C-alpha cells in the first residue's frame, strides 16, 4: 500500500463548478500536508499547506485535513479553465525527513 | 517567501558526459533535500533523500554511483548524472525541507541526452 493514495483522474468539470480533490494517507507521522499544482511541462508549484488537522482558505482554494480519518482534501470554488492542471497532494513528517507525494489528479475545466 | 532555486532549467548533453544540477535554498535552510525524477505524463519518483552533511539515502533501483548527490551545506545540494545515457533523459526536481515547515520545489531541470 502506498503511503499517500490519490485518484489519478482525469477529472473533467464545467467552468464555475466546485472541484473536490482528495487523498488518503497511512503514516501517522505525517504532520504537514501540501497541495501542488503542475502545468504541463512545468515543475510543481506549492498551492497551499496545512499543519495537522483543520481547514485553510486562500481565495478560491480551501485545503482540509482530517487526521482522524487520514483524509486530505482540496476544494476549488468557481473553477476556471486556467485551473486545468495536475494537482499533487503531499505529506511531510514533522521532522522534515520524509516527503511522500500522491500520484497526482489531472483536472480539466471546460468552457 | 522561501524558494528553492534550481539550475539549469534545461540542458542537452552528449551521451557519456556528466551533468550537474544545483539546488539552492533561498531564505531558509534545507536540512533535507529530496531529489525526484519525472518521466512524461508520469508521477514523481523519489530518487534519493539527502540530509546536510551526511550521505544520501537512495531509493531501491537508483544507482548511487550514477546519480551522485552532495548536500554539503544547508543551502546547497547538487545532483550529478554521470556518464549520461538517453534513458536518463527526464525532468529532475529537487524539493527542500526543514523541520516544522512545508516543502519547496525547485523549478526543475529538463535533461535531454543525445
mmCIF file of C-alpha atoms in Angstrom, chain B residues 14-15 51 53 60 64 72:
data_model
loop_
_atom_site.group_PDB
_atom_site.id
_atom_site.type_symbol
_atom_site.label_atom_id
_atom_site.label_comp_id
_atom_site.label_asym_id
_atom_site.label_seq_id
_atom_site.Cartn_x
_atom_site.Cartn_y
_atom_site.Cartn_z
ATOM 1 C CA UNK B 14 26.036 14.126 -25.257
ATOM 2 C CA UNK B 15 25.829 10.508 -24.248
ATOM 3 C CA UNK B 51 20.495 15.387 4.796
ATOM 4 C CA UNK B 53 26.467 16.754 5.992
ATOM 5 C CA UNK B 60 15.737 0.931 -4.447
ATOM 6 C CA UNK B 64 24.219 5.802 -6.302
ATOM 7 C CA UNK B 72 27.491 19.923 1.792
#
